[in-house]
Coordinates of C-alpha atoms and ligand atoms in Angstrom, one line a residue:
X1 CA 62.7 143.4 78.8
X2 CA 63.7 140.5 80.9
X3 CA 67.2 139.3 80.0
X4 CA 66.1 135.7 80.4
X5 CA 63.6 136.2 77.7
X6 CA 66.3 137.3 75.3
X7 CA 68.5 134.5 76.3
X8 CA 65.9 131.8 75.6
X9 CA 64.9 133.5 72.3
X10 CA 68.5 133.5 71.2
X11 CA 68.7 129.9 72.1
X12 CA 65.8 128.9 69.9
X13 CA 67.0 131.0 67.1
X14 CA 70.4 129.4 67.1
X15 CA 68.7 126.0 67.3
X16 CA 66.7 126.8 64.2
X17 CA 69.6 128.2 62.2
X18 CA 71.7 125.2 63.1
X19 CA 69.1 122.7 62.0
X20 CA 68.5 124.5 58.8
X21 CA 72.2 124.5 57.9
X22 CA 72.6 120.9 58.9
X23 CA 69.8 119.8 56.6
X24 CA 70.9 122.1 53.8
X25 CA 74.4 120.5 53.7
X26 CA 72.8 117.2 52.8
X27 CA 70.7 118.6 50.0
X28 CA 72.0 119.1 46.5
X29 CA 73.0 122.7 46.1
X30 CA 71.1 124.5 43.3
X31 CA 73.2 126.7 41.2
X32 CA 72.2 130.3 40.9
X33 CA 71.0 130.9 37.3
X34 CA 73.7 133.0 36.0
X35 CA 75.0 133.6 32.5
X36 CA 78.3 131.9 32.5
X37 CA 80.1 131.9 29.2
X38 CA 82.6 129.5 28.0
X39 CA 86.2 130.2 28.2
X40 CA 86.9 130.6 24.5
X41 CA 84.3 133.4 24.2
X42 CA 86.1 135.1 27.0
X43 CA 89.5 135.0 25.2
X44 CA 87.7 136.2 22.1
X45 CA 86.4 139.3 23.9
X46 CA 89.7 139.9 25.5
X47 CA 91.4 139.9 22.1
X48 CA 88.8 142.3 20.7
X49 CA 89.4 144.6 23.6
X50 CA 85.8 144.4 24.6
X51 CA 87.2 144.0 28.1
X52 CA 90.2 145.6 29.6
X53 CA 90.6 143.8 33.0
X54 CA 90.2 140.3 34.1
X55 CA 89.5 139.4 37.7
X56 CA 90.3 136.0 38.7
X57 CA 88.1 134.7 41.5
X58 CA 87.6 131.2 42.8
X59 CA 87.0 129.0 39.7
X60 CA 85.6 132.0 37.9
X61 CA 86.9 134.8 35.7
X62 CA 85.2 138.1 35.4
X63 CA 85.9 140.4 32.5
X64 CA 85.5 144.1 33.0
X65 CA 85.4 147.1 30.8
X66 CA 85.9 150.5 32.5
X67 CA 85.3 148.9 35.9
X68 CA 82.0 147.3 34.8
X69 CA 81.6 143.6 34.8
X70 CA 80.9 142.4 31.2
X71 CA 81.3 138.6 31.1
X72 CA 82.0 135.7 33.3
X73 CA 83.5 132.3 32.6
X74 CA 84.5 129.2 34.5
X75 CA 88.1 128.7 34.9
X76 CA 89.9 126.1 36.9
X77 CA 93.5 127.0 36.6
X78 CA 96.0 129.0 38.5
X79 CA 96.9 132.6 37.8
X80 CA 100.0 131.5 35.9
X81 CA 97.9 129.2 33.8
X82 CA 95.6 132.1 32.9
X83 CA 98.5 134.4 32.0
X84 CA 100.2 131.9 29.8
X85 CA 96.9 131.0 28.1
X86 CA 96.3 134.7 27.4
X87 CA 99.8 135.1 26.1
X88 CA 99.4 132.1 23.9
X89 CA 96.3 133.7 22.4
X90 CA 98.5 136.7 21.5
X91 CA 97.0 139.0 24.2
X92 CA 99.3 141.5 25.9
X93 CA 99.1 141.2 29.6
X94 CA 100.0 144.1 31.9
X95 CA 101.0 147.6 30.7
X96 CA 99.1 148.6 27.7
X97 CA 97.2 145.4 27.6
X98 CA 94.8 143.3 29.7
X99 CA 95.1 143.8 33.4
X100 CA 94.8 140.6 35.5
X101 CA 93.7 140.9 39.1
X102 CA 93.6 138.1 41.5
X103 CA 90.7 138.2 43.9
X104 CA 91.7 135.6 46.3
X105 CA 94.9 133.6 46.8
X106 CA 93.0 130.4 46.1
X107 CA 92.4 129.7 49.7
X108 CA 88.8 130.6 50.4
X109 CA 88.4 131.5 54.1
X110 CA 84.8 132.5 53.6
X111 CA 84.0 129.1 52.2
X112 CA 85.8 127.3 54.9
X113 CA 83.9 129.3 57.5
X114 CA 80.6 128.5 55.8
X115 CA 81.4 124.8 55.8
X116 CA 82.1 124.9 59.5
X117 CA 79.2 127.2 60.4
X118 CA 76.9 124.4 61.6
X119 CA 79.7 123.1 63.9
X120 CA 80.4 126.5 65.3
X121 CA 76.7 127.1 66.0
X122 CA 76.4 123.8 67.6
X123 CA 79.4 124.7 69.8
X124 CA 77.8 128.0 70.8
X125 CA 74.6 126.1 71.7
X126 CA 76.4 123.8 74.0
X127 CA 78.2 126.8 75.5
X128 CA 74.9 128.5 76.2
X129 CA 73.4 125.4 77.8
X130 CA 76.5 124.9 79.9
X131 CA 76.6 128.5 81.1
X132 CA 73.0 128.9 82.1
X133 CA 73.3 125.7 84.1
X134 CA 75.8 127.3 86.4
X135 CA 74.9 130.9 85.8
X136 CA 74.2 132.0 89.3
X137 CA 77.5 130.6 90.6
X138 CA 79.7 132.4 88.0
X139 CA 78.0 135.7 88.8
X140 CA 78.8 135.4 92.5
X141 CA 82.4 134.8 91.7
X142 CA 82.7 137.8 89.4
X143 CA 81.3 140.2 92.0
X144 CA 84.3 140.8 94.1
X145 CA 86.6 141.4 91.2
X146 CA 84.3 143.5 89.1
X147 CA 85.2 146.8 90.7
X148 CA 88.4 145.9 92.3
X149 CA 90.4 148.3 90.2
X150 CA 87.9 151.1 90.3
X151 CA 90.3 153.9 91.1
X152 CA 93.1 155.4 89.3
X153 CA 94.9 158.5 90.3
X154 CA 94.3 161.3 87.9
X155 CA 95.9 164.7 88.1
X156 CA 93.2 167.3 88.2
X157 CA 93.6 170.6 86.4
X158 CA 91.2 172.3 88.7
X159 CA 92.7 175.0 90.9
X160 CA 91.5 177.2 93.7
X161 CA 90.7 179.8 91.1
X162 CA 87.9 177.6 89.9
X163 CA 86.3 177.5 93.3
X164 CA 84.6 180.6 94.4
X165 CA 82.8 182.0 97.4
X166 CA 84.5 179.7 99.9
X167 CA 87.5 181.9 100.8
X168 CA 87.7 180.8 104.4
X169 CA 87.8 177.1 103.5
X170 CA 90.4 177.9 100.8
X171 CA 92.6 179.6 103.4
X172 CA 92.4 176.7 105.7
X173 CA 93.2 174.2 103.0
X174 CA 96.2 176.2 101.8
X175 CA 98.2 174.5 104.5
X176 CA 97.3 171.1 103.1
X177 CA 98.5 172.2 99.7
X178 CA 101.7 173.4 101.1
X179 CA 102.3 170.2 102.9
X180 CA 101.7 168.2 99.7
X181 CA 104.1 170.4 97.8
X182 CA 107.0 170.4 100.2
X183 CA 106.5 167.9 103.0
X184 CA 110.2 168.1 104.0
X185 CA 109.7 171.7 105.3
X186 CA 107.1 170.5 107.8
X187 CA 108.8 167.2 108.7
X188 CA 112.1 169.0 109.5
X189 CA 110.3 170.8 112.2
X190 CA 108.6 167.6 113.5
X191 CA 105.2 169.0 112.7
X192 CA 102.3 166.6 112.8
X193 CA 100.7 166.8 109.5
X194 CA 97.0 166.6 109.0
X195 CA 96.0 163.2 107.9
X196 CA 92.3 163.6 107.5
X197 CA 90.2 166.6 106.6
X198 CA 86.5 166.5 106.8
X199 CA 84.6 168.8 104.4
X200 CA 81.2 169.5 105.8
X201 CA 78.5 171.1 103.6
X202 CA 75.3 170.6 101.8
X203 CA 75.2 168.8 98.5
X204 CA 76.5 170.8 95.5
X205 CA 78.5 173.3 97.7
X206 CA 81.7 172.3 96.0
X207 CA 83.3 169.8 98.3
X208 CA 84.5 167.5 95.6
X209 CA 85.6 170.5 93.5
X210 CA 87.6 171.8 96.5
X211 CA 89.3 168.5 97.0
X212 CA 90.2 168.3 93.4
X213 CA 91.5 171.8 93.5
X214 CA 93.8 170.9 96.4
X215 CA 95.3 168.2 94.2
X216 CA 95.4 170.5 91.3
X217 CA 97.2 173.2 93.3
X218 CA 99.7 170.8 94.7
X219 CA 100.1 168.9 91.4
X220 CA 99.5 165.5 93.0
X221 CA 97.3 162.6 91.9
X222 CA 93.7 162.4 93.1
X223 CA 92.1 159.1 94.1
X224 CA 88.4 159.2 94.7
X225 CA 85.9 156.8 96.0
X226 CA 82.4 157.1 97.3
X227 CA 81.3 155.8 100.6
X228 CA 78.1 154.5 99.2
X229 CA 80.1 152.2 96.9
X230 CA 81.2 150.3 99.9
X231 CA 77.8 149.3 101.0
X232 CA 77.8 146.1 99.1
X233 CA 76.2 142.7 99.7
X234 CA 79.3 140.8 100.4
X235 CA 81.1 141.3 103.6
X236 CA 84.8 142.0 103.1
X237 CA 84.6 143.6 99.7
X238 CA 84.6 147.1 101.0
X239 CA 87.5 146.5 103.3
X240 CA 89.5 144.9 100.5
X241 CA 88.8 147.9 98.3
X242 CA 89.9 150.3 101.0
X243 CA 93.1 148.3 101.3
X244 CA 93.7 148.4 97.6
X245 CA 93.0 152.1 97.4
X246 CA 95.4 153.0 100.2
X247 CA 98.0 150.6 98.8
X248 CA 97.8 152.4 95.4
X249 CA 97.8 155.8 97.0
X250 CA 100.9 155.1 99.1
X251 CA 102.7 154.0 96.0
X252 CA 102.0 157.3 94.3
X253 CA 102.5 159.5 97.3
X254 CA 102.3 162.4 97.7
X255 CA 98.6 162.3 96.8
X256 CA 95.1 162.8 97.9
X257 CA 92.4 160.3 98.7
X258 CA 88.9 161.7 98.5
X259 CA 86.2 159.7 100.2
X260 CA 82.8 161.2 99.2
X261 CA 79.7 160.5 101.3
X262 CA 81.7 159.2 104.2
X263 CA 78.6 159.1 106.3
X264 CA 77.5 156.0 104.3
X265 CA 80.2 154.0 106.0
X266 CA 81.0 156.2 109.0
X267 CA 77.7 156.2 110.9
X268 CA 77.7 155.6 114.6
X269 CA 78.6 152.0 115.0
X270 CA 76.0 150.0 116.8
X271 CA 73.3 152.3 115.6
X272 CA 70.2 150.9 114.0
X273 CA 68.3 147.7 114.4
X274 CA 69.1 144.4 112.8
X275 CA 72.1 143.3 110.7
X276 CA 73.2 144.6 107.4
X277 CA 75.9 146.9 108.7
X278 CA 78.7 144.5 109.2
X279 CA 80.1 145.5 105.9
X280 CA 80.0 149.2 106.8
X281 CA 81.7 148.5 110.0
X282 CA 84.5 146.5 108.4
X283 CA 85.0 149.1 105.8
X284 CA 85.1 151.9 108.4
X285 CA 87.5 149.9 110.5
X286 CA 89.8 149.4 107.5
X287 CA 89.8 153.1 106.8
X288 CA 90.7 153.8 110.4
X289 CA 93.4 151.1 110.4
X290 CA 94.9 152.5 107.2
X291 CA 94.9 156.0 108.5
X292 CA 96.5 155.0 111.8
X293 CA 99.1 153.1 109.8
X294 CA 100.4 156.3 108.3
X295 CA 103.7 157.4 109.7
X296 CA 105.1 160.9 109.6
X297 CA 106.7 160.3 106.2
X298 CA 103.5 159.2 104.5
X299 CA 102.5 162.0 102.2
X300 CA 98.9 160.9 101.7
X301 CA 96.1 163.2 102.9
X302 CA 92.6 161.8 103.2
X303 CA 89.8 164.2 102.5
X304 CA 86.3 163.2 103.0
X305 CA 83.0 164.9 102.5
X306 CA 79.6 164.7 104.2
X307 CA 76.5 166.7 104.8
X308 CA 75.7 164.8 107.9
X309 CA 78.5 165.4 110.4
X310 CA 76.2 164.7 113.2
X311 CA 75.8 161.0 112.5
X312 CA 79.5 160.3 112.1
X313 CA 81.1 157.8 114.4
X314 CA 83.2 159.6 117.0
X315 CA 86.1 157.2 116.2
X316 CA 86.4 158.9 112.8
X317 CA 86.8 162.3 114.3
X318 CA 89.5 161.5 116.8
X319 CA 92.9 163.3 116.6
X320 CA 95.1 161.7 113.9
X321 CA 92.0 160.9 111.9
X322 CA 89.5 163.3 110.5
X323 CA 90.4 165.9 113.1
X324 CA 90.1 169.0 110.9
X325 CA 86.6 170.0 109.9
X326 CA 86.0 172.6 107.3
X327 CA 82.6 173.9 107.0
X328 CA 81.4 174.9 103.5
X329 CA 78.2 176.9 103.7
X330 CA 75.7 177.6 101.0
X331 CA 77.1 180.7 99.2
X332 CA 75.7 184.1 100.1
X333 CA 75.1 186.9 97.6
X334 CA 78.8 187.7 97.2
X335 CA 79.7 184.1 97.0
X336 CA 77.0 183.5 94.3
X337 CA 78.3 186.4 92.3
X338 CA 81.8 185.0 92.4
X339 CA 80.7 181.5 91.5
X340 CA 78.7 182.9 88.6
X341 CA 81.8 184.8 87.4
X342 CA 83.9 181.6 87.6
X343 CA 81.4 179.7 85.5
X344 CA 80.8 182.6 83.0
X345 CA 84.5 182.6 82.2
X346 CA 85.2 181.4 78.8
X347 CA 81.6 181.7 77.7
X348 CA 80.4 184.5 75.5
X349 CA 78.4 186.7 77.8
X350 CA 76.4 189.7 76.6
X351 CA 77.4 193.1 77.7
X352 CA 74.3 193.7 79.7
X353 CA 74.8 190.7 82.0
X354 CA 75.3 191.7 85.6
X355 CA 76.2 188.8 87.8
X356 CA 75.2 190.8 90.9
X357 CA 71.6 191.0 89.7
X358 CA 71.5 187.3 89.1
X359 CA 73.1 186.6 92.5
X360 CA 70.4 188.7 94.1
X361 CA 67.7 186.7 92.4
X362 CA 69.1 183.3 93.4
X363 CA 68.9 183.0 97.2
X364 CA 69.2 179.3 98.2
X365 CA 71.1 178.3 95.1
X366 CA 74.2 176.1 95.7
X367 CA 77.3 176.2 93.6
X368 CA 76.1 173.3 91.6
X369 CA 72.8 175.0 91.0
X370 CA 74.6 178.1 89.7
X371 CA 76.8 176.1 87.4
X372 CA 73.7 174.5 86.1
X373 CA 72.0 177.9 85.7
X374 CA 74.8 179.1 83.4
X375 CA 74.6 175.9 81.5
X376 CA 70.8 176.2 81.0
X377 CA 71.2 179.8 79.9
X378 CA 73.8 178.7 77.3
X379 CA 71.4 176.1 76.0
X380 CA 68.6 178.6 75.8
X381 CA 70.9 181.1 74.0
X382 CA 71.8 178.4 71.5
X383 CA 68.2 177.5 70.9
X384 CA 67.4 181.1 70.3
X385 CA 70.3 181.3 67.8
X386 CA 72.1 183.9 69.8
X387 CA 75.8 184.6 69.6
X388 CA 76.1 185.3 73.3
X389 CA 74.3 184.6 76.6
X390 CA 72.1 187.5 77.5
X391 CA 70.3 188.6 80.7
X392 CA 67.0 187.3 79.3
X393 CA 68.4 183.8 79.0
X394 CA 69.9 183.9 82.5
X395 CA 66.6 185.0 84.0
X396 CA 64.7 182.4 82.2
X397 CA 67.2 179.8 83.3
X398 CA 66.6 180.8 86.9
X399 CA 63.0 179.9 86.5
X400 CA 63.9 176.7 84.9
X401 CA 66.3 175.7 87.6
X402 CA 63.9 176.7 90.4
X403 CA 60.9 175.0 88.7
X404 CA 62.8 171.8 88.6
X405 CA 60.9 169.3 90.7
X406 CA 63.3 169.1 93.7
X407 CA 64.1 172.8 94.0
X408 CA 60.6 174.1 94.2
X409 CA 60.7 174.3 97.9
X410 CA 63.8 176.4 97.9
X411 CA 62.3 179.3 96.0
X412 CA 62.3 182.2 98.3
X413 CA 59.9 185.0 97.5
X414 CA 60.8 188.6 98.5
X415 CA 58.1 188.5 101.1
X416 CA 59.5 185.3 102.5
X417 CA 62.9 186.7 102.5
X418 CA 61.7 189.7 104.5
X419 CA 60.1 187.5 107.1
X420 CA 63.2 185.4 107.5
X421 CA 65.3 188.5 107.8
X422 CA 63.2 189.8 110.6
X423 CA 63.2 186.5 112.3
X424 CA 67.0 186.2 112.3
X425 CA 67.4 189.8 113.2
X426 CA 65.2 189.2 116.2
X427 CA 67.5 186.4 117.4
X428 CA 70.6 188.5 116.9
X429 CA 69.2 191.6 118.5
X430 CA 68.0 189.9 121.7
X431 CA 71.3 188.0 121.9
X432 CA 73.1 191.2 121.6
X433 CA 71.2 192.9 124.4
X434 CA 71.0 190.1 126.9
X435 CA 74.2 190.0 128.9
X436 CA 74.4 186.2 129.4
X437 CA 73.6 185.2 125.9
X438 CA 76.3 183.9 123.6
X439 CA 77.7 186.5 121.2
X440 CA 76.4 186.4 117.7
X441 CA 79.0 185.3 115.2
X442 CA 77.3 185.3 112.0
X443 CA 73.7 185.8 110.8
X444 CA 72.4 184.8 107.5
X445 CA 69.2 184.4 105.5
X446 CA 70.8 182.1 103.0
X447 CA 68.8 178.9 103.2
X448 CA 70.5 176.0 104.6
X449 CA 69.0 172.5 104.7
X450 CA 65.6 172.9 106.2
X451 CA 66.2 176.3 107.7
X452 CA 65.3 179.4 105.9
X453 CA 68.0 181.4 107.7
X454 CA 70.3 181.0 110.7
X455 CA 72.1 182.8 113.4
X456 CA 75.3 181.3 114.5
X457 CA 76.5 181.9 118.0
X458 CA 80.0 181.8 119.3
X459 CA 80.4 180.8 122.9
X460 CA 83.0 183.0 124.5
X461 CA 84.6 180.1 126.3
X462 CA 84.4 176.3 126.3
X463 CA 81.7 175.8 128.9
X464 CA 81.2 172.9 131.1
X465 CA 78.9 174.7 133.5
X466 CA 75.9 176.6 132.6
X467 CA 74.1 179.0 135.0
X468 CA 70.4 179.4 135.2
X469 CA 70.6 183.0 133.9
X470 CA 72.5 181.8 130.9
X471 CA 69.7 179.3 130.2
X472 CA 67.1 181.9 130.7
X473 CA 68.8 184.3 128.3
X474 CA 69.1 181.5 125.8
X475 CA 65.4 180.8 126.0
X476 CA 64.7 184.4 125.3
X477 CA 67.0 184.4 122.3
X478 CA 65.3 181.2 120.9
X479 CA 61.9 182.8 121.1
X480 CA 63.0 186.1 119.7
X481 CA 62.8 185.1 116.1
X482 CA 59.1 184.3 116.3
X483 CA 58.4 187.5 118.3
X484 CA 60.2 189.6 115.7
X485 CA 57.9 188.2 113.0
X486 CA 54.9 188.8 115.3
X487 CA 55.5 192.4 116.1
X488 CA 56.5 193.3 112.5
X489 CA 54.0 191.5 110.5
X490 CA 51.3 190.9 113.0
X491 CA 51.4 187.3 111.9
X492 CA 53.3 184.2 112.9
X493 CA 54.7 181.6 110.6
X494 CA 55.9 178.0 110.7
X495 CA 59.5 179.1 110.5
X496 CA 59.9 179.1 114.3
X497 CA 59.1 175.4 114.8
X498 CA 62.7 174.4 115.4
X499 CA 63.2 177.3 117.8
X500 CA 60.2 176.4 119.8
X501 CA 61.2 172.8 120.0
X502 CA 64.6 173.7 121.2
X503 CA 63.3 176.1 123.8
X504 CA 60.8 173.6 125.1
X505 CA 63.4 170.9 125.4
X506 CA 65.7 173.3 127.2
X507 CA 63.1 174.5 129.6
X508 CA 62.1 170.9 130.4
X509 CA 65.7 169.9 131.0
X510 CA 66.1 172.8 133.4
X511 CA 63.2 171.5 135.4
X512 CA 63.6 167.8 135.2
X513 CA 67.4 167.3 134.9
X514 CA 69.1 170.3 136.4
X515 CA 66.8 171.1 139.3
X516 CA 66.5 174.7 138.3
X517 CA 62.9 175.2 139.3
X518 CA 62.2 176.9 142.6
X519 CA 58.8 175.2 142.9
X520 CA 60.0 171.7 142.3
X521 CA 63.3 171.9 144.0
X522 CA 66.7 170.4 143.5
X523 CA 65.9 166.9 142.2
X524 CA 65.6 165.1 138.9
X525 CA 62.5 163.6 137.4
X526 CA 62.4 160.6 135.2
X527 CA 64.8 157.8 134.7
X528 CA 66.7 158.0 131.4
X529 CA 68.2 155.1 129.6
X530 CA 70.2 155.0 126.5
X531 CA 68.8 152.2 124.3
X532 CA 71.8 151.3 122.2
X533 CA 70.1 148.8 120.0
X534 CA 67.5 151.3 119.0
X535 CA 70.0 153.7 117.7
X536 CA 70.9 156.5 120.1
X537 CA 67.5 157.3 121.2
X538 CA 67.0 158.3 124.8
X539 CA 63.7 157.4 126.4
X540 CA 62.5 158.6 129.7
X541 CA 60.8 156.4 132.2
X542 CA 58.4 158.1 134.4
X543 CA 59.1 157.8 138.1
X544 CA 56.9 160.5 139.4
X545 CA 53.2 161.0 140.1
X546 CA 50.6 162.5 137.8
X547 CA 50.5 165.5 140.1
X548 CA 54.2 166.2 139.8
X549 CA 53.9 165.8 136.0
X550 CA 51.4 168.6 136.0
X551 CA 53.7 170.7 138.1
X552 CA 56.5 170.1 135.7
X553 CA 54.4 171.2 132.8
X554 CA 53.4 174.4 134.6
X555 CA 57.1 175.2 135.5
X556 CA 58.1 174.6 131.9
X557 CA 55.3 176.9 130.8
X558 CA 56.4 179.6 133.2
X559 CA 60.0 179.5 132.1
X560 CA 59.0 179.9 128.5
X561 CA 56.5 182.6 129.2
X562 CA 59.0 184.6 131.2
X563 CA 61.5 184.3 128.4
X564 CA 58.9 185.3 125.9
X565 CA 57.9 188.4 127.8
X566 CA 61.6 189.5 128.2
X567 CA 62.3 189.1 124.5
X568 CA 59.1 190.8 123.4
X569 CA 59.8 193.8 125.6
X570 CA 63.3 194.1 124.3
X571 CA 62.2 193.9 120.7
X572 CA 59.4 196.3 121.1
X573 CA 61.7 198.8 122.7
X574 CA 64.3 198.4 119.9
X575 CA 61.9 198.1 116.9
X576 CA 63.8 200.7 115.0
X577 CA 67.1 198.9 115.4
X578 CA 65.4 195.6 114.5
X579 CA 64.3 197.3 111.2
X580 CA 67.8 198.4 110.6
X581 CA 69.3 195.0 111.0
X582 CA 66.6 193.2 109.1
X583 CA 66.8 195.7 106.2
X584 CA 70.6 195.3 106.0
X585 CA 70.2 191.6 106.1
X586 CA 67.8 191.7 103.2
X587 CA 70.4 193.5 101.1
X588 CA 73.5 191.7 102.2
X589 CA 72.0 188.3 103.2
X590 CA 74.9 187.5 105.5
X591 CA 76.3 189.7 108.3
X592 CA 79.5 189.0 110.2
X593 CA 80.1 189.8 113.8
X594 CA 82.0 193.1 113.0
X595 CA 79.2 194.3 110.6
X596 CA 76.6 193.5 113.3
X597 CA 78.6 195.4 115.9
X598 CA 78.8 198.4 113.6
X599 CA 75.0 198.2 113.0
X600 CA 74.3 198.3 116.7
X601 CA 76.4 201.4 117.1
X602 CA 74.9 203.2 114.1
X603 CA 72.7 206.1 115.2
X604 CA 69.1 205.6 114.4
X605 CA 67.2 208.0 112.1
X606 CA 64.3 208.2 114.6
X607 CA 65.8 207.7 118.0
X608 CA 63.7 205.6 120.2
X609 CA 64.0 204.7 123.8
X610 CA 66.8 202.2 123.7
X611 CA 67.0 199.5 126.3
X612 CA 70.1 199.5 128.4
X613 CA 71.6 196.0 128.9
X614 CA 70.3 194.6 132.1
X615 CA 73.2 194.3 134.4
Ligands
ADP1 P1 79.6 168.5 96.4 O1 80.8 167.6 96.3 O2 79.7 169.5 97.6 O3 78.3 167.9 96.4 P2 80.6 169.4 93.9 O4 81.9 169.7 94.2 O5 80.4 168.0 93.2 O6 79.6 169.5 95.1 O7 79.9 170.5 93.0 C1 79.3 170.3 91.8 C2 79.6 171.3 90.8 O8 79.0 172.6 91.2 C3 81.1 171.6 90.6 O9 81.6 170.7 89.6 C4 81.1 173.0 90.1 O10 80.8 173.1 88.7 C5 79.9 173.6 90.8 N1 80.3 174.3 92.0 C6 79.9 174.0 93.3 N2 80.4 174.9 94.2 C7 81.2 175.7 93.5 C8 82.0 176.9 93.9 N3 82.1 177.2 95.2 N4 82.6 177.5 92.9 C9 82.5 177.1 91.7 N5 81.8 176.1 91.2 C10 81.1 175.4 92.1
ZN2 ZN1 64.9 181.0 114.5

């Protein structure tokens, strides 16, 4: 309900009550019809021990027997008066006689309050009127202060043991822990210590947990703030908060500052149309200023997390700022098993629970999903009045987690898993055979963002120059995923969309930007401009004829078709090896470079004509 409604209702209610009380003070008060005895009767009853206790209230005595009120009488004296009166009547007071209890000390606060109630209400009314008259103003003033002290360093008890399936990241972060623990050791050698570490990974992959674990391992305070909190209406609030935060952190150094969702403030500056990002910019600048202000003796390490490293401002990523990037992938089958084990610890698990089986059934689950899964299973077990969490609860919980509205799209059926495995194996196989293609570093069918699976290449050297044959091999590798699906299942899927887009863009660039087409010759086509105010979009202005446009299209088409034929031939010749890699991928989900190499050397059960690498 609208708060204004309540406010005005309260106003009228107060007005009514106030009026009523005002009127009632001028009216003669009617006495409640109550049996009030005369004082002598009271004494009489006390004498006969019909009562054993007397309570003296305001102008009133109450006689009780066994805790029950028996009689009442008016009395206008003090307690001393009462006691002497009783004694005069020959009644023993105290031990063995009548007990006298005094209810109030004669000063009736309640009565006074009641007398002043109309006045108080009137005051409240005035206050309300006054406040609503300048309501909007006061709120604006409170805004800046409200969350000024929103951080306080806490010492987390989480350690690396609580974070599973991210061993590589843990290894890299070990160094940060050591620095926080004994900074002198590093400073003595003049080592430049990391100031900023960027944790990159999808939501729920444990970035926050990892940051806390670093603080926990090193035993230092942990300050945390989220980038989205900075995006406020008033310019300057975010920057002030950053200043406060770093100020506090420096006072408690060594410590960790964790900035979650840094992409909320750290987008490319100047991106996007219109205003509204002044605040972000100021906040970002303040972060940079603070980090630049660290000297070698500042033992504060800033960790930040994002799932969009691509949109970060390059200024954030420069040396001395967030120059270390640690990638946290969605866990693979072994990672999921380890995470499940971490979260199962301390919970009563039934004997038949096998984390490996659960891990197998949960492709695409993040660490947070798995934590949630165990929790759901525990709830189910409790509802079924079980003493422990069984396999049945866990499997039902998987369905529950998957069927949750957002995660539906992440459910990967066995059939889908197979297709994705063949697709990625196709990429890897062609990359392996073609001499100019980048070596395959890792291949995985663990879903990641929009992609069902992925193949990561590792360029052998930092390249500034690309040759035409490198591009041609790259085109073939891009298309290989789709071809593998095609020759295995006789069917094509939507999974290759991104590959096709990349291949087309590359082929077009070869023709229009790098002059790599024999038919069109060494020249560029189109005038490109970076339109800063439209974000970082690049638009192409046409500066060639319709006829040339047609030729460009044909050339692009040719490049792609040639690459397609190459890849298809290679995959057809090596179908048995493709099967081998794909099948291994289905069971293991992630294959590292070494495992892949071993697979390529493994003899095939039904030897086929194997393609020799083109020289
Ligand atoms: P992020 O910051 O990457 O979005 P969080 O660190 O907030 O993710 O993870 C949320 C929760 O998921 C954690 O508190 C933890 O219970 C669980 N979790 C995520 N990743 C892991 C992991 N690798 N090992 C153990 N638990 C994890
Ligand atoms: Zn692909």
